[in-house]
Short mmCIF file of C-alpha atoms in Angstrom, two decimals:
data_model
loop_
_atom_site.label_atom_id
_atom_site.label_comp_id
_atom_site.label_asym_id
_atom_site.label_seq_id
_atom_site.Cartn_x
_atom_site.Cartn_y
_atom_site.Cartn_z
CA MET A 148 101.54 101.21 125.05
CA SER A 149 104.38 102.65 123.08
CA THR A 150 104.64 106.19 121.84
CA GLY A 151 104.93 107.51 118.32
CA THR A 152 102.79 108.50 115.41
CA ASP A 153 101.07 105.12 115.28
CA PRO A 154 101.77 103.20 118.50
CA LEU A 155 99.47 100.35 117.51
CA ALA A 156 101.13 99.77 114.13
CA PRO A 157 103.53 97.06 115.40
CA LEU A 158 100.56 94.95 116.51
CA ALA A 159 99.31 94.78 112.92
CA GLN A 160 102.60 93.16 111.96
CA LEU A 161 102.39 90.31 114.47
CA PRO A 162 102.15 86.77 113.04
CA GLY A 163 98.60 85.90 112.00
CA VAL A 164 97.15 89.36 112.55
CA SER A 165 97.10 90.38 108.89
CA ASP A 166 95.24 87.15 108.09
CA ALA A 167 92.71 87.84 110.85
CA VAL A 168 92.21 91.38 109.54
CA ALA A 169 91.71 90.17 105.97
CA GLU A 170 89.24 87.46 107.00
CA VAL A 171 87.19 89.93 109.02
CA ARG A 172 87.17 92.47 106.19
CA LYS A 173 86.00 89.83 103.70
CA ALA A 174 83.23 88.61 106.00
CA VAL A 175 81.98 92.12 106.81
CA ASP A 176 82.00 93.15 103.15
CA ARG A 177 79.98 90.08 102.23
CA LEU A 178 77.37 90.90 104.87
CA TYR A 179 77.09 94.52 103.74
CA GLY A 180 76.54 93.26 100.20
CA HIS A 181 73.52 91.15 101.17
CA ARG A 182 70.35 92.09 99.31
CA VAL A 183 68.41 92.65 102.53
CA MET A 184 70.84 95.40 103.55
CA ARG A 185 69.61 97.55 100.66
CA ARG A 186 66.09 97.78 102.04
CA ARG A 187 66.08 96.79 105.69
CA ALA A 188 69.44 97.85 107.08
CA ALA A 189 67.87 99.65 110.05
CA GLU A 190 66.06 96.47 111.09
CA VAL A 191 69.28 94.46 110.85
CA THR A 192 71.01 97.08 113.01
CA SER A 193 68.26 96.87 115.61
CA GLU A 194 68.33 93.07 115.69
CA SER A 195 72.12 93.07 115.90
CA ALA A 196 71.98 95.38 118.92
CA LEU A 197 69.45 93.12 120.65
CA ARG A 198 71.41 89.93 120.01
CA GLY A 199 74.67 91.58 120.96
CA ALA A 200 73.19 92.85 124.22
CA ARG A 201 71.78 89.40 125.06
CA ALA A 202 75.18 87.82 124.45
CA SER A 203 77.06 90.48 126.41
CA ALA A 204 74.70 90.01 129.35
CA ALA A 205 75.25 86.24 129.16
CA LEU A 206 79.01 86.78 129.37
CA ALA A 207 78.35 89.00 132.40
CA GLY A 208 76.39 86.25 134.17
CA ALA A 209 72.80 86.58 132.87
CA ASP A 210 72.38 83.93 130.18
CA TRP A 211 68.78 84.47 129.11
CA PRO A 212 67.17 83.10 125.93
CA LEU A 213 66.81 85.68 123.19
CA GLU A 214 63.02 85.48 123.20
CA GLU A 215 62.93 86.14 126.94
CA VAL A 216 65.03 89.26 126.45
CA ARG A 217 62.75 90.33 123.60
CA ARG A 218 59.60 89.70 125.65
CA ARG A 219 60.57 91.37 128.92
CA SER A 220 59.81 94.98 129.71
CA ASP A 221 60.84 95.07 133.38
CA PHE A 222 64.54 94.55 134.10
CA SER A 223 64.64 95.57 137.76
CA ALA A 224 63.47 92.44 139.57
CA ASP A 225 66.80 90.78 140.38
CA PRO A 226 70.56 91.00 139.64
CA GLU A 227 70.31 88.98 136.41
CA ALA A 228 67.47 91.13 135.13
CA ARG A 229 69.43 94.27 135.97
CA THR A 230 72.44 92.93 134.07
CA VAL A 231 70.30 92.28 130.99
CA GLY A 232 68.71 95.71 131.33
CA ALA A 233 72.14 97.33 131.58
CA ALA A 234 73.31 95.60 128.40
CA LEU A 235 70.15 96.62 126.53
CA ARG A 236 70.36 100.28 127.58
CA ILE A 237 74.01 100.44 126.57
CA ALA A 238 73.33 98.77 123.22
CA ALA A 239 70.47 101.16 122.51
CA GLU A 240 72.57 104.28 123.03
CA ALA A 241 76.12 103.26 122.10
CA GLY A 242 75.78 104.07 118.42
CA GLN A 243 74.50 107.57 119.22
CA LEU A 244 77.68 108.41 121.13
CA LEU A 245 80.03 108.29 118.16
CA SER A 246 80.51 112.05 117.78
CA ILE A 247 81.40 112.37 121.48
CA TRP A 248 83.68 109.33 121.30
CA ARG A 249 85.82 110.99 118.64
CA HIS A 250 86.92 113.81 120.96
CA SER A 251 86.20 112.45 124.46
CA PRO A 252 86.20 108.65 124.81
CA LEU A 253 86.30 108.91 128.60
CA GLN A 254 83.05 110.89 128.60
CA VAL A 255 81.44 108.07 126.62
CA LEU A 256 82.75 105.42 129.02
CA ALA A 257 81.28 107.41 131.90
CA ARG A 258 77.95 107.60 130.07
CA LEU A 259 77.97 103.85 129.42
CA HIS A 260 78.55 103.18 133.11
CA LEU A 261 75.75 105.54 134.09
CA LEU A 262 73.42 103.76 131.67
CA ALA A 263 74.40 100.44 133.22
CA VAL A 264 73.91 101.31 136.89
CA GLY A 265 71.36 104.13 136.73
CA ASP A 266 71.76 107.69 137.93
CA GLY A 267 70.61 106.77 141.43
CA GLU A 268 73.84 104.89 142.09
CA PRO A 269 76.46 107.10 143.84
CA SER A 270 79.29 105.66 141.73
CA ALA A 271 77.46 106.21 138.43
CA GLY A 272 79.70 107.52 135.70
CA ARG A 273 82.96 107.62 137.63
CA PRO A 274 85.90 105.21 137.82
CA ARG A 275 86.29 103.26 141.05
CA ARG A 276 88.27 104.82 143.84
CA THR A 277 91.04 103.40 145.98
CA GLY A 278 89.66 100.65 148.18
CA GLU A 279 86.51 100.04 146.14
CA GLY A 280 85.93 96.51 144.92
CA VAL A 281 85.34 95.29 141.38
CA GLU A 282 83.08 92.55 140.02
CA ASP A 283 84.43 89.36 138.46
CA LEU A 284 84.70 89.55 134.68
CA PHE A 285 83.57 85.94 134.22
CA PRO A 286 80.93 85.13 136.85
CA LEU A 287 79.38 82.40 134.68
CA ARG A 288 81.08 79.69 132.60
CA LEU A 289 79.65 79.49 129.08
CA GLU A 290 80.47 76.43 127.00
CA PRO A 291 81.21 76.96 123.30
CA VAL A 292 78.25 76.26 121.05
CA GLU A 293 78.30 72.99 119.09
CA SER A 294 78.60 74.70 115.71
CA VAL A 295 81.86 76.41 116.70
CA GLU A 296 85.14 74.54 116.72
CA VAL A 297 87.35 75.59 119.63
CA VAL A 298 90.89 74.34 120.13
CA GLN A 299 91.07 72.44 123.40
CA VAL A 300 93.90 73.56 125.65
CA ASP A 301 95.29 71.26 128.32
CA GLY A 302 95.89 72.56 131.80
CA PRO A 303 94.00 74.81 134.17
CA LEU A 304 92.49 78.11 133.17
CA PRO A 305 94.78 81.07 133.70
CA VAL A 306 94.19 83.12 136.83
CA LEU A 307 93.73 86.74 135.82
CA PRO A 308 95.69 89.28 137.85
CA PRO A 309 93.85 91.66 140.17
CA ALA A 310 92.52 94.87 138.68
CA PRO A 311 95.06 97.73 138.81
CA GLY A 312 94.79 100.43 141.44
CA ALA A 313 92.84 103.61 140.90
CA GLU A 314 95.90 105.75 140.06
CA GLU A 315 97.15 103.34 137.41
CA VAL A 316 93.64 103.06 135.97
CA ALA A 317 93.38 106.84 135.64
CA ALA A 318 96.78 107.11 133.94
CA ARG A 319 96.13 104.30 131.47
CA LEU A 320 92.63 105.53 130.66
CA ASP A 321 94.10 108.94 129.88
CA GLN A 322 96.71 107.34 127.63
CA LEU A 323 94.07 105.29 125.83
CA SER A 324 91.90 108.37 125.37
CA ARG A 325 94.80 110.38 123.91
CA LEU A 326 95.54 107.58 121.46
CA LEU A 327 91.94 107.40 120.27
CA VAL A 328 91.55 111.17 119.95
CA ALA A 329 94.79 111.30 117.93
CA ARG A 330 93.36 108.68 115.58
CA ALA A 331 90.18 110.71 115.18
CA GLU A 332 92.37 113.67 114.23
CA GLY A 333 94.08 111.66 111.50
CA GLN A 334 97.13 110.28 113.27
CA GLY A 335 97.86 106.59 113.07
CA VAL A 336 95.11 105.88 110.59
CA GLY A 337 97.01 102.97 109.02
CA THR A 338 96.31 100.52 111.82
CA PRO A 339 93.39 98.20 110.96
CA ALA A 340 90.10 98.68 112.77
CA LEU A 341 90.20 95.14 114.17
CA VAL A 342 93.51 95.87 115.91
CA VAL A 343 92.30 99.16 117.40
CA ALA A 344 89.01 97.65 118.58
CA SER A 345 90.80 94.65 120.11
CA VAL A 346 93.17 96.90 122.05
CA VAL A 347 90.34 99.07 123.39
CA HIS A 348 88.38 95.95 124.36
CA GLY A 349 91.40 94.30 126.01
CA GLU A 350 92.59 97.43 127.80
CA LEU A 351 89.19 98.08 129.37
CA LEU A 352 88.96 94.47 130.54
CA ALA A 353 92.47 94.76 131.93
CA LEU A 354 91.74 98.00 133.79
CA ARG A 355 88.21 97.19 134.98
CA PRO A 356 87.81 100.93 135.63
CA PHE A 357 84.37 100.69 137.24
CA GLY A 358 83.07 98.70 140.14
CA ALA A 359 80.61 96.79 137.96
CA HIS A 360 79.60 96.09 134.34
CA ASN A 361 83.17 96.36 133.02
CA GLY A 362 82.74 93.51 130.55
CA VAL A 363 79.53 94.93 129.06
CA ILE A 364 81.17 98.36 128.78
CA ALA A 365 84.35 96.99 127.20
CA ARG A 366 82.38 95.08 124.58
CA ALA A 367 80.24 98.13 123.83
CA ALA A 368 83.38 100.23 123.43
CA GLN A 369 84.72 97.70 120.95
CA ARG A 370 81.53 98.08 118.93
CA ILE A 371 81.84 101.89 118.98
CA VAL A 372 85.42 101.62 117.72
CA LEU A 373 84.35 99.38 114.83
CA LEU A 374 81.76 102.02 113.99
CA ALA A 375 84.21 104.93 114.35
CA GLU A 376 86.90 103.20 112.29
CA GLY A 377 84.46 102.54 109.44
CA LEU A 378 84.67 98.74 109.46
CA ASP A 379 81.06 98.35 110.64
CA PRO A 380 79.41 101.73 109.96
CA LYS A 381 75.86 100.45 110.47
CA SER A 382 76.77 98.42 113.58
CA ILE A 383 75.42 95.13 112.26
CA CYS A 384 78.24 92.81 113.33
CA PRO A 385 77.62 91.72 116.95
CA ALA A 386 81.02 90.46 118.08
CA GLU A 387 79.48 89.85 121.52
CA VAL A 388 77.55 86.95 119.99
CA GLY A 389 80.78 85.42 118.77
CA LEU A 390 82.50 85.87 122.12
CA ALA A 391 79.64 84.04 123.82
CA GLU A 392 79.59 81.29 121.19
CA LEU A 393 83.32 80.68 121.61
CA GLY A 394 82.80 80.23 125.35
CA THR A 395 84.24 81.92 128.38
CA ASP A 396 87.25 79.59 128.72
CA ALA A 397 88.59 80.69 125.33
CA TYR A 398 87.75 84.33 126.16
CA ARG A 399 89.65 84.10 129.46
CA ARG A 400 92.68 82.44 127.85
CA ALA A 401 92.81 85.03 125.08
CA LEU A 402 92.52 87.87 127.59
CA ALA A 403 95.36 86.35 129.63
CA GLY A 404 97.47 86.60 126.47
CA TYR A 405 96.65 90.29 126.16
CA LEU A 406 97.48 90.88 129.81
CA ALA A 407 100.83 89.10 129.41
CA GLY A 408 101.76 91.64 126.74
CA THR A 409 103.85 89.19 124.72
CA ALA A 410 103.81 89.18 120.93
CA GLU A 411 102.23 85.74 120.94
CA GLY A 412 99.63 86.75 123.52
CA MET A 413 98.67 89.96 121.76
CA ALA A 414 98.37 88.18 118.41
CA ALA A 415 96.18 85.48 119.97
CA TRP A 416 93.92 88.13 121.54
CA ILE A 417 93.46 89.99 118.25
CA ALA A 418 92.79 86.70 116.45
CA HIS A 419 90.19 85.77 119.07
CA CYS A 420 88.44 89.13 118.68
CA GLY A 421 88.53 88.67 114.91
CA ARG A 422 86.99 85.24 115.10
CA ALA A 423 84.26 86.54 117.42
CA LEU A 424 83.51 89.31 114.95
CA ARG A 425 83.22 86.84 112.08
CA LEU A 426 80.77 84.78 114.15
CA GLY A 427 78.82 87.99 114.74
CA VAL A 428 78.73 88.45 110.98
CA ARG A 429 77.41 84.90 110.68
CA GLU A 430 74.63 85.76 113.14
CA SER A 431 73.54 88.84 111.20
CA THR A 432 73.79 86.96 107.92
CA ALA A 433 71.31 84.45 109.32
CA VAL A 434 69.04 87.36 110.29
CA CYS A 435 69.24 88.70 106.73
CA GLU A 436 68.45 85.29 105.30
CA ALA A 437 65.42 84.97 107.58
CA MET A 438 64.22 88.42 106.52
CA GLN A 439 64.65 87.49 102.88
CA ARG A 440 62.51 84.40 103.36
CA GLY A 441 59.84 86.47 105.10
CA MET A 442 60.40 84.80 108.46
CA VAL A 443 61.16 88.09 110.26
#
């Protein structure tokens, strides 16, 4: 990341990014203007958290039907159940961590990891150390849903580079934290929320700071940023749903663009995050419509 008053500002000027930002803003504003949001916003927030958690768990290898996630009360039986439980616990608490996020993002990331693994795990709440392994970001291949058009790309999927070493992770996490705290203090406020959220999401996937649950934590951090930046103040836009609907191949290719650090790659990553967020808006719009018809 560059230095300066607003180090993320150049990303907002990349080709296609301003269009992605505008499309997201229009979609989010339309959702917030829905009649149901005047009376039942808290219910929409709750349903968004549930659907986002289900989708994030699916991306992490536990692709359970929504009704199964809604029905279950015990999430300790097997690795898939524990993954779903981790996503649900994180989703339930993420929105309550906003005040801490503004002055200590790393404390929030530690809390999210602790929620994911439980306080009985020796590594809970701390970044991985030298020599410790890290879980695969994409343990399960999800196909895009039929209602979503995805551009087919010829050739093999990109091979993601290994996670950085512990020292590099610590340095880059500190840099990311400083950037976010500076924004909370009023520096660099011109950069659109979509750009900031995409960078936080991408950087955490790149670093994989913990031994496990890095994808779920990165996606939760993106949601906290959208809340902190004021784009989605009620947390009703589950971008995780969109990421799952677009499929893991597109997610992996977009992340490879972020990791490459080229202008084209960064723009493609931000556009992918924007499209996922719009699909999350579509999901919550359908929830609102069902509530309006008395089906929920």
